[in-house]
Backbone as a chain_set.jsonl record, in Angstrom:
{"seq": "MKNIIKEMIEKAIWYYEQIDRVDEAYELIRFVRDLIREFAETINCPSNWRDIGTELVAEYKDNSWVFDELELWNYV", "coords": {"N": [[-5.819, 19.474, -9.708], [-3.894, 17.589, -10.382], [-1.551, 19.106, -10.246], [-1.376, 19.627, -7.503], [-0.981, 17.053, -6.5], [1.461, 16.447, -7.742], [3.074, 18.335, -6.44], [2.969, 17.306, -3.856], [4.289, 14.879, -4.27], [6.829, 15.801, -5.035], [7.56, 17.067, -2.652], [7.673, 14.848, -0.974], [9.808, 13.489, -2.186], [11.811, 15.338, -1.658], [11.867, 15.24, 1.163], [12.756, 12.592, 1.392], [15.198, 12.416, -0.084], [16.737, 14.758, 0.373], [16.645, 15.773, 3.064], [16.636, 13.559, 4.609], [14.347, 12.531, 5.94], [12.796, 10.031, 6.269], [10.514, 8.686, 7.295], [8.487, 10.654, 7.165], [8.501, 11.077, 4.419], [7.621, 8.577, 3.408], [5.076, 8.493, 4.545], [3.784, 10.693, 3.33], [3.959, 9.975, 0.594], [2.431, 7.709, 0.65], [-0.119, 8.783, 1.143], [-0.489, 10.096, -1.298], [-0.485, 7.891, -3.048], [-2.829, 6.6, -2.173], [-4.723, 8.546, -2.827], [-4.533, 8.771, -5.71], [-5.262, 6.207, -6.399], [-7.873, 6.092, -5.415], [-9.068, 8.062, -7.02], [-8.818, 6.809, -9.542], [-10.52, 4.643, -9.262], [-13.039, 5.655, -8.777], [-16.113, 6.149, -10.133], [-17.677, 8.468, -10.764], [-15.802, 10.449, -10.717], [-13.986, 13.261, -11.984], [-12.781, 12.909, -15.318], [-10.164, 13.728, -15.968], [-8.968, 13.6, -13.511], [-9.138, 10.89, -12.93], [-7.245, 9.897, -14.634], [-4.771, 10.606, -13.647], [-2.862, 8.871, -12.483], [-1.941, 7.434, -14.722], [-0.743, 9.504, -16.169], [1.303, 10.183, -14.438], [2.987, 8.017, -14.624], [4.563, 8.385, -16.943], [5.982, 10.637, -16.178], [7.449, 9.92, -13.902], [8.828, 7.587, -14.438], [11.546, 7.132, -14.383], [12.284, 7.403, -11.781], [12.726, 5.248, -9.48], [11.993, 4.92, -6.781], [9.686, 6.558, -6.384], [8.061, 5.471, -8.408], [7.75, 2.803, -7.519], [6.689, 3.138, -4.887], [4.308, 4.499, -5.375], [3.056, 2.588, -6.749], [2.899, 2.591, -9.549], [2.943, 0.838, -11.644], [0.469, -0.211, -11.921], [-0.867, 1.49, -13.574], [0.182, 1.435, -16.057]], "CA": [[-5.555, 18.385, -8.784], [-2.613, 16.984, -10.745], [-0.467, 19.952, -9.723], [-1.29, 19.409, -6.056], [-0.375, 15.733, -6.31], [2.873, 16.552, -8.104], [3.748, 19.053, -5.355], [3.099, 16.357, -2.75], [5.341, 13.937, -4.647], [8.113, 16.508, -4.963], [7.854, 17.264, -1.228], [8.09, 13.541, -0.455], [11.158, 13.261, -2.708], [12.696, 16.234, -0.907], [12.024, 14.617, 2.48], [13.483, 11.331, 1.255], [16.55, 12.558, -0.626], [17.486, 15.942, 0.796], [16.781, 15.998, 4.501], [16.658, 12.259, 5.267], [13.171, 12.343, 6.799], [12.216, 8.894, 5.56], [9.159, 8.407, 7.78], [7.59, 11.657, 6.59], [8.443, 10.825, 2.976], [6.761, 7.421, 3.172], [3.709, 8.847, 4.897], [3.252, 11.571, 2.293], [3.818, 9.24, -0.66], [1.289, 6.802, 0.858], [-1.322, 9.58, 0.919], [-0.603, 10.302, -2.747], [-0.886, 6.607, -3.628], [-4.237, 6.378, -1.855], [-5.516, 9.503, -3.613], [-4.631, 8.434, -7.134], [-6.029, 4.958, -6.484], [-9.284, 6.448, -5.22], [-9.502, 8.746, -8.238], [-8.908, 5.846, -10.647], [-11.602, 3.696, -9.024], [-14.305, 6.345, -8.569], [-16.79, 6.294, -11.426], [-18.132, 9.833, -11.028], [-14.666, 11.36, -10.572], [-13.65, 13.868, -13.287], [-11.911, 12.012, -16.099], [-8.764, 14.143, -15.881], [-8.471, 13.136, -12.217], [-8.995, 9.433, -13.012], [-6.068, 9.588, -15.45], [-3.548, 11.145, -13.042], [-1.888, 7.784, -12.335], [-1.371, 7.172, -16.041], [0.132, 10.627, -16.511], [2.475, 10.147, -13.562], [3.884, 6.956, -15.108], [5.527, 8.982, -17.88], [6.801, 11.645, -15.497], [8.289, 9.36, -12.839], [9.307, 6.25, -14.816], [12.971, 7.021, -14.08], [12.486, 7.497, -10.34], [12.225, 3.951, -9.017], [11.349, 5.035, -5.468], [8.33, 7.072, -6.602], [7.334, 4.491, -9.219], [7.402, 1.662, -6.671], [5.837, 3.518, -3.755], [2.976, 4.857, -5.88], [2.561, 1.416, -7.467], [2.496, 3.111, -10.854], [2.81, -0.249, -12.614], [-0.968, -0.435, -12.094], [-1.415, 2.46, -14.527], [0.905, 1.315, -17.335]], "C": [[-4.202, 17.736, -9.086], [-1.447, 17.796, -10.192], [-0.29, 19.767, -8.225], [-0.601, 18.07, -5.772], [1.106, 15.769, -6.654], [3.665, 17.299, -7.033], [3.952, 18.14, -4.15], [4.213, 15.346, -3.034], [6.709, 14.595, -4.531], [8.522, 16.761, -3.507], [8.316, 15.949, -0.603], [9.5, 13.2, -0.929], [12.165, 14.101, -1.931], [12.94, 15.677, 0.497], [12.957, 13.407, 2.395], [14.949, 11.539, 0.883], [17.365, 13.684, -0.002], [17.685, 16.041, 2.299], [16.672, 14.707, 5.318], [15.549, 12.105, 6.31], [12.316, 11.247, 6.165], [10.784, 8.616, 6.008], [8.144, 9.381, 7.18], [7.42, 11.442, 5.087], [7.498, 9.664, 2.675], [5.306, 7.725, 3.503], [3.065, 9.706, 3.804], [3.029, 10.819, 0.988], [2.673, 8.226, -0.551], [-0.029, 7.541, 0.651], [-1.555, 9.81, -0.574], [-1.081, 9.021, -3.418], [-2.37, 6.345, -3.39], [-5.142, 7.307, -2.666], [-5.647, 9.083, -5.068], [-5.376, 7.118, -7.339], [-7.523, 5.248, -6.359], [-9.845, 7.152, -6.453], [-9.734, 7.749, -9.371], [-10.114, 4.924, -10.5], [-12.974, 4.34, -8.89], [-14.949, 6.68, -9.907], [-17.148, 7.743, -11.728], [-17.043, 10.885, -10.786], [-14.389, 12.006, -11.932], [-12.605, 13.034, -14.021], [-10.441, 12.421, -16.028], [-8.164, 13.78, -14.521], [-8.247, 11.628, -12.251], [-7.716, 9.044, -13.739], [-4.755, 10.07, -14.846], [-2.483, 10.059, -12.901], [-1.188, 7.473, -13.641], [-0.398, 8.267, -16.45], [1.405, 10.616, -15.674], [3.473, 9.064, -13.98], [4.964, 7.561, -15.994], [6.48, 9.931, -17.166], [7.791, 11.05, -14.505], [8.812, 7.961, -13.161], [10.774, 6.043, -14.467], [13.289, 7.132, -12.587], [11.888, 6.235, -9.712], [11.535, 4.039, -7.659], [9.908, 5.494, -5.629], [7.495, 6.037, -7.345], [6.864, 3.32, -8.358], [6.425, 2.04, -5.566], [4.427, 3.913, -4.193], [2.317, 3.696, -6.621], [2.063, 1.818, -8.856], [2.412, 2.037, -11.923], [1.329, -0.578, -12.847], [-1.581, 0.457, -13.163], [-0.713, 2.406, -15.881], [-0.032, 0.752, -18.382]], "O": [[-3.458, 17.378, -8.173], [-0.462, 17.227, -9.722], [0.839, 19.752, -7.734], [0.263, 17.983, -4.9], [1.922, 15.187, -5.94], [4.806, 16.938, -6.746], [4.994, 18.196, -3.497], [4.986, 15.002, -2.141], [7.641, 14.004, -3.986], [9.704, 16.676, -3.172], [9.245, 15.937, 0.205], [10.301, 12.677, -0.155], [13.247, 13.623, -1.59], [14.077, 15.645, 0.967], [13.839, 13.233, 3.236], [15.836, 10.914, 1.464], [18.582, 13.556, 0.131], [18.781, 16.36, 2.759], [16.622, 14.741, 6.548], [15.781, 11.615, 7.415], [11.254, 11.512, 5.602], [9.925, 8.337, 5.172], [7.07, 8.973, 6.739], [6.325, 11.605, 4.55], [6.663, 9.765, 1.776], [4.402, 7.26, 2.809], [1.925, 9.46, 3.409], [2.002, 11.013, 0.339], [2.02, 7.92, -1.549], [-0.957, 6.996, 0.053], [-2.686, 9.728, -1.052], [-1.978, 9.056, -4.26], [-3.084, 5.917, -4.298], [-6.203, 6.894, -3.134], [-6.755, 9.043, -5.604], [-6.049, 6.94, -8.354], [-8.334, 4.71, -7.112], [-10.965, 6.87, -6.879], [-10.737, 7.837, -10.08], [-10.672, 4.47, -11.499], [-13.982, 3.633, -8.891], [-14.378, 7.415, -10.713], [-16.938, 8.201, -12.851], [-17.339, 12.073, -10.665], [-14.548, 11.339, -12.954], [-11.666, 12.519, -13.415], [-9.562, 11.56, -16.027], [-6.944, 13.665, -14.408], [-7.281, 11.132, -11.671], [-7.161, 7.975, -13.487], [-3.712, 9.948, -15.49], [-1.31, 10.313, -13.177], [0.026, 7.27, -13.666], [0.658, 7.983, -17.016], [2.469, 11.001, -16.157], [4.669, 9.186, -13.717], [6.149, 7.278, -15.813], [7.657, 10.015, -17.518], [8.862, 11.616, -14.288], [9.199, 7.225, -12.254], [11.209, 4.907, -14.275], [14.44, 6.969, -12.183], [10.687, 6.173, -9.449], [10.581, 3.301, -7.409], [8.999, 4.882, -5.068], [6.359, 5.756, -6.963], [5.713, 2.895, -8.457], [5.441, 1.336, -5.337], [3.463, 3.686, -3.462], [1.174, 3.798, -7.064], [0.969, 1.443, -9.278], [1.87, 2.283, -13.0], [0.983, -1.165, -13.872], [-2.699, 0.205, -13.611], [-0.979, 3.233, -16.753], [0.366, 0.567, -19.532]]}, "num_chains": 1, "name": "protein.A"}
């Protein structure tokens, strides 16, 4: 699941930075944000899925757009 989410994030970054498709980038990153939030809040979710937000903090701490849009400060 983490790999799928990372691919979605990378696609959103590509939309945002490479081809200037900002609306698509924001829509995709919103879906990712909703997914990781749902995983973190769901009790019977696999533990490695619940921790995806925490793992993404370390990977995207230097990308302020991703960090802000995914609201990763909630997982610090």
